Amino acid sequence: MASTGDAFLDEQIALVGADRGRLMDVLRAVQTRYGHVSDASASAIAAGLGMHVGDVIDALSFYAFFSRVPAGRFQIRLSRTPISRIHGADAVAHAFCQALGIAMGETSPDGLVTLNWTSDIGMADQEPAALVDDVVVTALTPEVVPAILAALRAAIDASTGIPSPGNRVPLPHARVHPNVIQAGPLLSRAARRGDGIRAALLLPPEQVVARIAAARLRGRGGAGFPTALKWRLCRNGPDGERHIICNADEGEPGTFKDRVLLSDFADLVFDGMTIAGYALGAPSGVMYLRAEYAWMLPALHDVLAARRRLGLLGGAICGHDAFGFEIRIQSGAGAYICGEESALIESLEGKRGAPRDRPPFPTEHGYRDRPTAVNNVETLACVARIMENGPETFAALGTRESTGTKLMSLSGDCPHPGLYEVPFGITLNGLLDLAGAPDAGFVQVGGPSGRSVAPKDFGRRLAYEDLSTGGSIMIFGPDRDVLDIVLQFAEFFADESCGWCTPCRVGTALLRDQMAHVAAGRATLRDIGALESLAGTVARTSRCGLGQTAPNPILSTMRDFPERYEARLHAADFVSKIDLVAAQRESAALQGRHPVEELF
Ligand code: SF4
């Protein structure tokens, strides 16, 4: 391998075997060390991995956690969701801005901090929260901001001017509570390392798949695809190597179940991946971990090392000479769309995370063009419990079509936010009672891509056959501004669209702008009709689930809360969407001249 002229870069490229599919690992290492990936580094990486530099920059520019220009010595990313904002995120942001003398999106003059908003970081039960590089700080208040900044200043090495790990003062509020409020069979006890694997190895692989089928396990991500069917499709794919991928890119705002499973039940998830490897004849698996959970990496690597020592990873697992399995963890870099399985695979292959056209499906042509089973963290934890306790025990809970229990992440206007394990089929009323929020004004089920549910429908059941959800349950009190929350969801989708297809790239921006017009009280009845029509078009014509579900919050609140829209209507027949005076002022400011109105 030719040297790039940068010893650190050479080392990173050697660590991944100069495999261009491992581009994300190299970019992350460079970003962490230098605070950005310069054009010179991108060229050197391209040379080292045998890629075109355009492909490196294409991937680099796609992910929010990579930067091509230098930033502050620390990156503070404040979580911005309707939940964080109802708990005071705006006041915390204001305190940071005041203390640093900057606006959001800027770097402090002393180069200490770059301050940004980011989408949900998996802490909806402990908001306001932020990432300070890879450290999570939770339950923030404006008062704690000076102490955090003082700790960061204390971490700077006076001789080098860069942060020194040895100097690192623990950050105030750097704590994450598991927050399991109600545990069921999945969470009731710690994983007994390897029990599920040992039970699986007593059976031939096809019998393991049959047990998962007998449990009627469905994917816990929300779509509910039968796990055994996915595995059978993968087994029946083209001969040769197969892959297991654990989707730990938990990006749906409001969810934090994977956070709990990976921090407190990682063995259960790794057991599930290993069982899947045995059932499918795959020699290795990859866990794709969202960048926002990078703080878990050291602990997860410790768990993997312990498993290797115990014979639960590597060759001859549990003494079974014919079965070996390896697990690698791959970090994402801040792209919501990578929760979609084909986008995740593109990212794993070192590309921008744009969804693929389907068919072919990943079970036929997936990671590195081989048959691939992508399963969610909770699904794989369920696989381990099914093999431990038997499919009948699992299927005895829940409903006929939705067996087992479901992890629900509750947040918002309720006295007991946290993780609840409940049997499928529980009503929304039942769940709200558990959380102490029987008088909720509305509930967003399934995150922004799900749907809002009004009190008249709180009797509906949480199950694939009724209200299907990956587990995000955002609770809003009766006095919350529905339209403002819907606007925040619209802003989220406009930010997260990967931009590949026009209906979503342009449509989500138009939905955001038109929703802002409505929320500001400037929309007429005619505008509401146009908004509904646009929402339908975006849903019908977008290429993947992101665009197809982006209009859900608008459409479901229009249906369930028409009075809130009507109350905000402007009486006129027509109101211009352009505020000419404001636009003229903005233009004057950009050009450094006086606004026209000041001239007269
Ligand atoms: S729908 Fe949106 S996220 Fe999906 S491919 Fe199109 S632009 Fe990308």
Coordinates of N, CA and C in Angstrom, one line a residue, residues 95-304:
A95 N -28.8 30.3 26.4 CA -27.8 30.5 27.4 C -26.4 30.2 26.8
F96 N -26.3 29.1 26.0 CA -25.0 28.8 25.3 C -24.6 30.0 24.4
C97 N -25.6 30.5 23.6 CA -25.3 31.6 22.7 C -24.8 32.8 23.4
Q98 N -25.5 33.1 24.5 CA -25.1 34.3 25.3 C -23.7 34.1 25.9
A99 N -23.4 32.9 26.4 CA -22.1 32.7 27.1 C -21.0 32.7 26.1
L100 N -21.3 32.2 24.9 CA -20.2 32.1 23.9 C -20.1 33.3 22.9
G101 N -21.2 34.1 23.0 CA -21.2 35.3 22.1 C -21.4 35.0 20.6
I102 N -22.2 33.9 20.4 CA -22.4 33.5 19.0 C -23.9 33.1 18.8
A103 N -24.2 32.9 17.5 CA -25.6 32.4 17.2 C -25.4 30.9 17.0
M104 N -26.6 30.2 17.0 CA -26.6 28.8 16.6 C -25.9 28.6 15.2
G105 N -25.1 27.6 15.1 CA -24.5 27.3 13.8 C -23.1 28.0 13.7
E106 N -22.7 28.7 14.7 CA -21.4 29.4 14.6 C -20.4 28.8 15.6
T107 N -19.1 29.3 15.4 CA -18.0 28.9 16.3 C -17.6 30.1 17.1
S108 N -17.4 29.8 18.4 CA -17.0 30.9 19.3 C -15.7 31.5 18.8
P109 N -15.5 32.9 19.1 CA -14.3 33.6 18.6 C -13.0 32.9 19.1
D110 N -13.0 32.3 20.3 CA -11.8 31.7 20.8 C -11.6 30.3 20.2
G111 N -12.5 29.9 19.3 CA -12.4 28.5 18.7 C -12.7 27.4 19.6
L112 N -13.3 27.7 20.8 CA -13.6 26.6 21.7 C -14.7 25.7 21.3
V113 N -15.8 26.3 20.8 CA -17.0 25.5 20.6 C -17.7 25.9 19.3
T114 N -18.1 24.9 18.6 CA -19.1 25.1 17.5 C -20.5 24.6 18.0
L115 N -21.5 25.4 17.9 CA -22.8 25.2 18.5 C -23.8 24.9 17.4
N116 N -24.5 23.8 17.4 CA -25.5 23.5 16.4 C -26.7 22.8 17.1
W117 N -27.8 23.0 16.4 CA -29.0 22.1 16.7 C -28.7 20.8 15.9
T118 N -29.3 19.7 16.5 CA -29.3 18.5 15.7 C -30.7 17.8 16.0
S119 N -31.0 16.8 15.1 CA -32.3 16.1 15.4 C -32.1 15.3 16.7
D120 N -33.2 14.6 17.0 CA -33.2 13.8 18.2 C -31.9 13.0 18.4
I121 N -31.5 12.9 19.7 CA -30.3 12.1 20.0 C -30.6 10.9 20.9
G122 N -31.9 10.5 20.9 CA -32.2 9.3 21.7 C -32.4 9.5 23.2
M123 N -32.7 10.8 23.5 CA -32.8 11.1 25.0 C -34.1 11.8 25.3
A124 N -35.2 11.4 24.6 CA -36.5 12.1 24.7 C -37.0 12.1 26.1
D125 N -36.6 11.1 26.9 CA -37.1 11.0 28.3 C -36.2 11.8 29.2
Q126 N -35.1 12.5 28.7 CA -34.2 13.2 29.6 C -33.8 14.5 29.0
E127 N -34.8 15.1 28.2 CA -34.5 16.4 27.6 C -34.6 17.5 28.6
P128 N -34.0 18.7 28.3 CA -33.2 19.0 27.1 C -31.8 18.3 27.2
A129 N -31.3 17.8 26.1 CA -30.1 17.0 26.1 C -29.2 17.5 24.9
A130 N -27.9 17.2 25.0 CA -27.0 17.6 24.0 C -25.9 16.6 23.9
L131 N -25.2 16.6 22.7 CA -24.0 15.8 22.6 C -22.8 16.8 22.7
V132 N -21.8 16.6 23.5 CA -20.6 17.4 23.5 C -19.6 16.5 22.9
D133 N -19.2 16.6 21.7 CA -18.5 15.5 20.9 C -19.3 14.2 21.2
D134 N -18.6 13.2 21.8 CA -19.3 11.9 22.0 C -19.9 11.8 23.4
V135 N -19.9 12.9 24.2 CA -20.5 12.8 25.5 C -21.9 13.3 25.6
V136 N -22.8 12.6 26.2 CA -24.2 13.0 26.3 C -24.4 13.8 27.6
V137 N -25.0 14.9 27.5 CA -25.4 15.7 28.8 C -26.9 15.8 28.7
T138 N -27.5 15.6 29.8 CA -29.0 15.5 29.8 C -29.6 16.4 30.9
A139 N -30.9 16.5 30.9 CA -31.6 17.3 31.9 C -31.0 18.7 32.0
L140 N -30.7 19.4 30.9 CA -30.0 20.6 30.9 C -30.9 21.8 31.4
T141 N -30.3 22.8 32.0 CA -31.0 24.0 32.3 C -30.0 25.2 31.9
P142 N -30.5 26.4 31.7 CA -29.6 27.5 31.4 C -28.5 27.6 32.5
E143 N -28.9 27.3 33.7 CA -27.9 27.5 34.9 C -26.7 26.6 34.8
V144 N -26.8 25.4 34.1 CA -25.7 24.5 34.1 C -24.7 24.8 32.9
V145 N -25.1 25.7 32.0 CA -24.3 26.0 30.9 C -22.9 26.6 31.2
P146 N -22.8 27.5 32.1 CA -21.4 28.0 32.5 C -20.5 26.9 33.0
A147 N -21.0 26.0 33.8 CA -20.2 24.9 34.3 C -19.7 24.0 33.2
I148 N -20.6 23.7 32.2 CA -20.2 22.9 31.1 C -19.0 23.6 30.3
L149 N -19.2 24.9 30.0 CA -18.2 25.6 29.3 C -16.9 25.7 30.1
A150 N -17.0 25.8 31.4 CA -15.8 25.9 32.2 C -15.0 24.5 32.1
A151 N -15.8 23.4 32.2 CA -15.1 22.1 32.1 C -14.4 21.9 30.7
L152 N -15.0 22.4 29.7 CA -14.4 22.3 28.3 C -13.1 23.2 28.3
R153 N -13.2 24.4 28.9 CA -12.0 25.2 28.8 C -10.9 24.5 29.6
A154 N -11.2 23.9 30.7 CA -10.2 23.2 31.6 C -9.6 22.0 30.9
A155 N -10.3 21.5 29.8 CA -9.8 20.3 29.1 C -8.7 20.7 28.1
I156 N -8.6 22.0 27.8 CA -7.6 22.4 26.8 C -6.2 22.4 27.3
D157 N -5.3 21.7 26.7 CA -4.0 21.6 27.1 C -3.3 23.0 26.7
A158 N -2.8 23.7 27.8 CA -2.2 25.0 27.6 C -1.1 25.0 26.5
S159 N -0.3 24.0 26.5 CA 0.9 24.0 25.6 C 0.5 23.7 24.2
T160 N -0.5 22.9 23.9 CA -0.9 22.6 22.5 C -2.1 23.3 22.0
G161 N -2.9 23.8 23.0 CA -4.1 24.5 22.6 C -5.2 23.5 22.1
I162 N -5.0 22.2 22.3 CA -6.1 21.3 21.9 C -6.5 20.5 23.1
P163 N -7.7 19.9 23.0 CA -8.2 19.2 24.1 C -7.3 18.0 24.4
S164 N -7.1 17.8 25.7 CA -6.3 16.6 26.1 C -7.2 15.7 26.9
P165 N -7.2 14.4 26.5 CA -8.1 13.5 27.2 C -7.7 13.4 28.7
G166 N -6.4 13.6 29.0 CA -5.9 13.5 30.3 C -6.4 14.7 31.2
N167 N -6.7 15.8 30.5 CA -7.2 17.0 31.2 C -8.7 16.9 31.4
R168 N -9.3 16.0 30.7 CA -10.8 16.1 30.6 C -11.4 16.1 32.0
V169 N -12.1 17.2 32.3 CA -12.9 17.2 33.5 C -14.3 16.7 33.2
P170 N -14.8 15.8 34.1 CA -16.1 15.2 33.8 C -17.1 16.4 33.6
L171 N -17.9 16.3 32.6 CA -18.9 17.3 32.3 C -20.1 17.2 33.3
P172 N -20.6 18.4 33.8 CA -21.8 18.3 34.6 C -22.9 17.7 33.8
H173 N -23.8 17.0 34.4 CA -25.0 16.4 33.7 C -24.6 15.4 32.7
A174 N -23.4 14.8 32.7 CA -23.0 13.8 31.7 C -23.5 12.5 32.3
R175 N -24.8 12.2 32.2 CA -25.4 11.0 32.8 C -26.6 10.6 31.9
V176 N -26.8 9.3 31.7 CA -27.9 8.8 31.0 C -28.6 7.7 31.9
H177 N -29.8 7.9 32.3 CA -30.5 7.0 33.1 C -31.2 5.9 32.2
P178 N -31.1 4.6 32.6 CA -31.8 3.6 31.7 C -33.3 3.9 31.6
N179 N -33.9 4.3 32.8 CA -35.3 4.8 32.7 C -36.3 3.7 32.3
V180 N -36.0 2.4 32.7 CA -37.0 1.4 32.4 C -38.1 1.5 33.5
I181 N -39.3 1.9 33.1 CA -40.3 2.1 34.1 C -41.1 0.8 34.3
Q182 N -41.3 0.1 33.2 CA -42.0 -1.2 33.3 C -41.3 -2.3 32.5
A183 N -40.9 -3.3 33.2 CA -40.2 -4.4 32.4 C -41.1 -5.6 32.3
G184 N -40.9 -6.3 31.2 CA -41.7 -7.5 30.9 C -40.7 -8.6 30.6
P185 N -41.1 -9.7 29.9 CA -40.2 -10.8 29.7 C -38.9 -10.4 29.0
L186 N -38.9 -9.4 28.1 CA -37.7 -9.1 27.4 C -36.7 -8.4 28.3
L187 N -37.2 -7.5 29.2 CA -36.2 -6.7 30.1 C -36.2 -7.1 31.5
S188 N -37.0 -8.2 31.9 CA -37.1 -8.5 33.3 C -35.8 -8.9 34.0
R189 N -34.9 -9.5 33.2 CA -33.7 -10.0 33.9 C -32.6 -9.8 32.9
A190 N -31.4 -9.7 33.4 CA -30.2 -9.5 32.5 C -30.1 -10.8 31.6
A191 N -29.5 -10.6 30.5 CA -29.3 -11.7 29.6 C -28.4 -12.7 30.2
R192 N -28.8 -14.0 30.1 CA -27.9 -15.0 30.5 C -27.1 -15.4 29.3
R193 N -25.9 -14.8 29.3 CA -25.1 -14.9 28.1 C -25.1 -16.2 27.4
G194 N -25.5 -16.3 26.2 CA -25.4 -17.4 25.4 C -26.4 -18.5 25.5
D195 N -27.4 -18.3 26.4 CA -28.4 -19.4 26.6 C -29.2 -19.6 25.3
G196 N -29.6 -18.5 24.6 CA -30.3 -18.6 23.4 C -29.5 -19.3 22.3
I197 N -28.2 -19.0 22.3 CA -27.3 -19.6 21.3 C -27.2 -21.1 21.5
R198 N -27.0 -21.5 22.8 CA -26.9 -22.9 23.1 C -28.1 -23.7 22.7
A199 N -29.3 -23.1 23.0 CA -30.5 -23.7 22.6 C -30.6 -23.9 21.1
A200 N -30.2 -22.8 20.4 CA -30.2 -22.9 18.9 C -29.3 -23.9 18.3
L201 N -28.1 -24.1 18.9 CA -27.1 -25.0 18.4 C -27.6 -26.5 18.6
L202 N -28.6 -26.7 19.4 CA -29.1 -28.1 19.5 C -30.0 -28.5 18.3
L203 N -30.3 -27.5 17.5 CA -31.2 -27.7 16.4 C -30.5 -27.5 15.1
P204 N -31.0 -28.1 14.0 CA -30.5 -27.7 12.7 C -30.9 -26.3 12.3
P205 N -30.2 -25.6 11.5 CA -30.5 -24.2 11.3 C -32.0 -24.0 10.8
E206 N -32.5 -24.8 9.9 CA -33.9 -24.6 9.4 C -34.9 -24.8 10.6
Q207 N -34.6 -25.6 11.6 CA -35.5 -25.7 12.8 C -35.4 -24.4 13.6
V208 N -34.3 -23.7 13.6 CA -34.2 -22.4 14.3 C -35.2 -21.4 13.7
V209 N -35.1 -21.4 12.3 CA -36.1 -20.5 11.6 C -37.5 -20.9 11.9
A210 N -37.8 -22.2 11.9 CA -39.1 -22.7 12.2 C -39.6 -22.3 13.6
R211 N -38.7 -22.2 14.6 CA -39.1 -21.7 15.9 C -39.4 -20.2 15.9
I212 N -38.7 -19.5 15.1 CA -39.0 -18.0 15.0 C -40.4 -17.9 14.3
A213 N -40.6 -18.7 13.3 CA -41.9 -18.7 12.6 C -43.0 -19.1 13.6
A214 N -42.8 -20.1 14.4 CA -43.8 -20.5 15.4 C -44.1 -19.4 16.4
A215 N -43.1 -18.6 16.7 CA -43.4 -17.5 17.6 C -44.1 -16.3 17.0
R216 N -44.2 -16.4 15.6 CA -44.8 -15.3 14.8 C -44.2 -14.0 15.1
L217 N -42.9 -14.0 15.2 CA -42.2 -12.7 15.4 C -42.2 -11.8 14.2
R218 N -42.5 -10.6 14.4 CA -42.5 -9.6 13.3 C -41.5 -8.5 13.7
G219 N -40.9 -7.9 12.7 CA -39.9 -6.9 12.9 C -40.4 -5.7 13.7
R220 N -39.6 -5.3 14.7 CA -40.0 -4.3 15.7 C -39.8 -2.9 15.2
G221 N -39.3 -2.7 14.0 CA -39.1 -1.4 13.5 C -40.3 -0.6 13.2
G222 N -41.5 -1.3 13.1 CA -42.7 -0.6 12.8 C -43.4 -1.2 11.6
A223 N -42.7 -1.7 10.6 CA -43.3 -2.2 9.4 C -43.9 -3.6 9.7
G224 N -43.3 -4.3 10.6 CA -43.9 -5.6 11.0 C -43.7 -6.8 10.1
F225 N -42.6 -6.7 9.3 CA -42.4 -7.8 8.3 C -42.0 -9.1 9.1
P226 N -42.6 -10.3 8.8 CA -42.3 -11.5 9.6 C -40.8 -11.8 9.5
T227 N -40.2 -12.0 10.6 CA -38.8 -12.2 10.7 C -38.4 -13.6 10.0
A228 N -39.2 -14.6 10.3 CA -38.8 -15.9 9.7 C -38.9 -15.9 8.2
L229 N -39.9 -15.1 7.7 CA -40.0 -15.0 6.2 C -38.8 -14.3 5.6
K230 N -38.4 -13.2 6.3 CA -37.2 -12.5 5.8 C -36.0 -13.5 5.8
W231 N -35.8 -14.3 6.9 CA -34.7 -15.2 7.0 C -34.8 -16.3 5.9
R232 N -36.0 -16.7 5.6 CA -36.1 -17.8 4.6 C -35.8 -17.2 3.2
L233 N -36.2 -16.0 3.0 CA -35.9 -15.4 1.7 C -34.4 -15.3 1.5
C234 N -33.7 -14.9 2.6 CA -32.3 -14.8 2.6 C -31.6 -16.1 2.4
R235 N -32.1 -17.1 3.1 CA -31.5 -18.5 3.0 C -31.7 -19.0 1.5
N236 N -32.8 -18.6 0.9 CA -33.1 -19.1 -0.5 C -32.5 -18.2 -1.5
G237 N -31.7 -17.1 -1.1 CA -31.1 -16.3 -2.1 C -29.9 -17.0 -2.8
P238 N -29.2 -16.3 -3.7 CA -28.1 -16.9 -4.4 C -27.1 -17.6 -3.4
D239 N -26.6 -18.7 -3.9 CA -25.6 -19.4 -3.0 C -24.4 -18.6 -2.7
G240 N -23.7 -18.9 -1.6 CA -22.5 -18.2 -1.3 C -22.7 -17.5 0.0
E241 N -21.9 -16.5 0.3 CA -21.8 -15.8 1.6 C -23.1 -15.0 1.8
R242 N -23.6 -15.0 3.1 CA -24.7 -14.2 3.5 C -24.3 -13.3 4.6
H243 N -25.1 -12.2 4.8 CA -24.7 -11.3 5.8 C -25.9 -11.0 6.8
I244 N -25.5 -10.7 8.1 CA -26.5 -10.3 9.1 C -26.2 -8.9 9.4
I245 N -27.2 -8.0 9.4 CA -26.9 -6.6 9.8 C -27.9 -6.3 10.9
C246 N -27.4 -5.8 12.0 CA -28.3 -5.3 13.1 C -28.4 -3.8 12.9
N247 N -29.7 -3.4 12.7 CA -30.0 -2.0 12.4 C -30.1 -1.2 13.8
A248 N -29.0 -0.6 14.2 CA -29.0 0.2 15.5 C -29.0 1.7 15.1
D249 N -29.6 2.0 14.0 CA -29.6 3.4 13.6 C -31.0 4.0 14.1
E250 N -31.2 4.0 15.4 CA -32.5 4.4 16.0 C -32.6 5.9 15.8
G251 N -33.2 6.3 14.7 CA -33.2 7.8 14.5 C -34.6 8.4 14.6
E252 N -35.6 7.6 14.8 CA -37.0 8.2 14.8 C -37.1 9.0 16.0
P253 N -37.4 10.3 15.9 CA -37.5 11.1 17.1 C -38.5 10.6 18.1
G254 N -38.1 10.6 19.4 CA -38.9 10.0 20.4 C -38.6 8.6 20.9
T255 N -37.8 7.9 20.1 CA -37.5 6.5 20.5 C -36.2 6.5 21.2
F256 N -36.1 5.6 22.2 CA -34.8 5.4 22.9 C -34.7 3.9 23.4
K257 N -35.5 3.0 22.8 CA -35.5 1.6 23.3 C -34.2 1.0 22.9
D258 N -33.6 1.3 21.8 CA -32.3 0.7 21.4 C -31.2 1.1 22.4
R259 N -31.3 2.4 22.8 CA -30.4 2.9 23.8 C -30.3 2.0 25.0
V260 N -31.5 1.7 25.5 CA -31.6 0.9 26.7 C -31.1 -0.5 26.4
L261 N -31.6 -1.1 25.3 CA -31.2 -2.5 25.0 C -29.7 -2.6 24.9
L262 N -29.1 -1.6 24.2 CA -27.6 -1.7 23.9 C -26.8 -1.4 25.1
S263 N -27.3 -0.5 26.0 CA -26.5 -0.1 27.2 C -26.7 -1.2 28.3
D264 N -27.9 -1.8 28.4 CA -28.1 -2.7 29.5 C -28.3 -4.2 29.1
F265 N -28.6 -4.4 27.9 CA -28.9 -5.8 27.4 C -28.1 -6.1 26.1
A266 N -26.9 -5.6 26.0 CA -26.2 -5.8 24.8 C -25.9 -7.3 24.5
D267 N -25.7 -8.1 25.5 CA -25.5 -9.6 25.3 C -26.7 -10.2 24.6
L268 N -27.9 -9.7 25.0 CA -29.1 -10.3 24.4 C -29.2 -10.0 22.9
V269 N -28.8 -8.8 22.5 CA -28.8 -8.4 21.1 C -27.7 -9.2 20.3
F270 N -26.5 -9.3 20.9 CA -25.4 -10.0 20.3 C -25.8 -11.5 20.2
D271 N -26.5 -12.1 21.2 CA -26.9 -13.4 21.1 C -27.9 -13.6 19.9
G272 N -28.8 -12.6 19.7 CA -29.7 -12.7 18.6 C -29.0 -12.6 17.3
M273 N -28.0 -11.8 17.2 CA -27.2 -11.7 15.9 C -26.5 -13.0 15.6
T274 N -26.0 -13.6 16.7 CA -25.3 -14.9 16.5 C -26.2 -16.0 16.1
I275 N -27.4 -16.0 16.7 CA -28.4 -17.0 16.4 C -28.8 -16.8 14.9
A276 N -29.0 -15.6 14.5 CA -29.4 -15.3 13.1 C -28.2 -15.8 12.2
G277 N -27.0 -15.6 12.6 CA -25.9 -16.1 11.8 C -25.9 -17.6 11.6
Y278 N -26.2 -18.3 12.7 CA -26.3 -19.7 12.6 C -27.4 -20.2 11.7
A279 N -28.6 -19.5 11.9 CA -29.8 -19.9 11.1 C -29.6 -19.6 9.6
L280 N -28.8 -18.6 9.3 CA -28.7 -18.2 7.9 C -27.4 -18.7 7.2
G281 N -26.5 -19.2 8.0 CA -25.2 -19.7 7.5 C -24.3 -18.5 7.2
A282 N -24.4 -17.4 8.0 CA -23.6 -16.2 7.8 C -22.4 -16.3 8.8
P283 N -21.2 -16.1 8.3 CA -20.0 -16.2 9.2 C -19.8 -14.9 10.0
S284 N -20.5 -13.8 9.7 CA -20.2 -12.6 10.4 C -21.4 -11.7 10.3
G285 N -21.4 -10.7 11.2 CA -22.5 -9.7 11.2 C -22.0 -8.3 11.5
V286 N -22.7 -7.3 11.1 CA -22.3 -5.9 11.4 C -23.5 -5.3 12.1
M287 N -23.1 -4.5 13.2 CA -24.1 -3.7 13.9 C -23.8 -2.3 13.4
Y288 N -24.9 -1.7 12.8 CA -24.7 -0.3 12.3 C -25.3 0.6 13.4
L289 N -24.4 1.3 14.1 CA -24.8 2.1 15.3 C -24.8 3.6 14.9
R290 N -25.9 4.2 15.3 CA -26.1 5.6 14.9 C -25.0 6.4 15.6
A291 N -24.6 7.5 14.9 CA -23.5 8.3 15.5 C -23.8 8.9 16.8
E292 N -25.1 9.2 17.1 CA -25.5 9.8 18.3 C -25.3 8.8 19.5
Y293 N -25.1 7.5 19.2 CA -24.8 6.6 20.3 C -23.4 6.1 20.3
A294 N -22.5 7.0 19.8 CA -21.0 6.6 19.8 C -20.5 6.5 21.2
W295 N -21.2 7.2 22.1 CA -20.7 7.1 23.5 C -20.8 5.7 24.1
M296 N -21.6 4.8 23.4 CA -21.7 3.4 23.9 C -20.6 2.5 23.4
L297 N -19.8 3.0 22.4 CA -18.9 2.1 21.7 C -17.9 1.4 22.6
P298 N -17.2 2.2 23.6 CA -16.3 1.4 24.4 C -16.9 0.3 25.2
A299 N -18.1 0.5 25.7 CA -18.8 -0.5 26.5 C -19.2 -1.7 25.6
L300 N -19.6 -1.4 24.4 CA -20.0 -2.5 23.5 C -18.8 -3.3 23.0
H301 N -17.7 -2.6 22.8 CA -16.5 -3.4 22.4 C -16.0 -4.2 23.6
D302 N -16.2 -3.7 24.9 CA -15.9 -4.6 26.0 C -16.8 -5.8 26.1
V303 N -18.1 -5.7 25.8 CA -19.0 -6.8 25.8 C -18.5 -7.8 24.7
L304 N -18.1 -7.3 23.5 CA -17.7 -8.2 22.5 C -16.4 -9.0 22.9

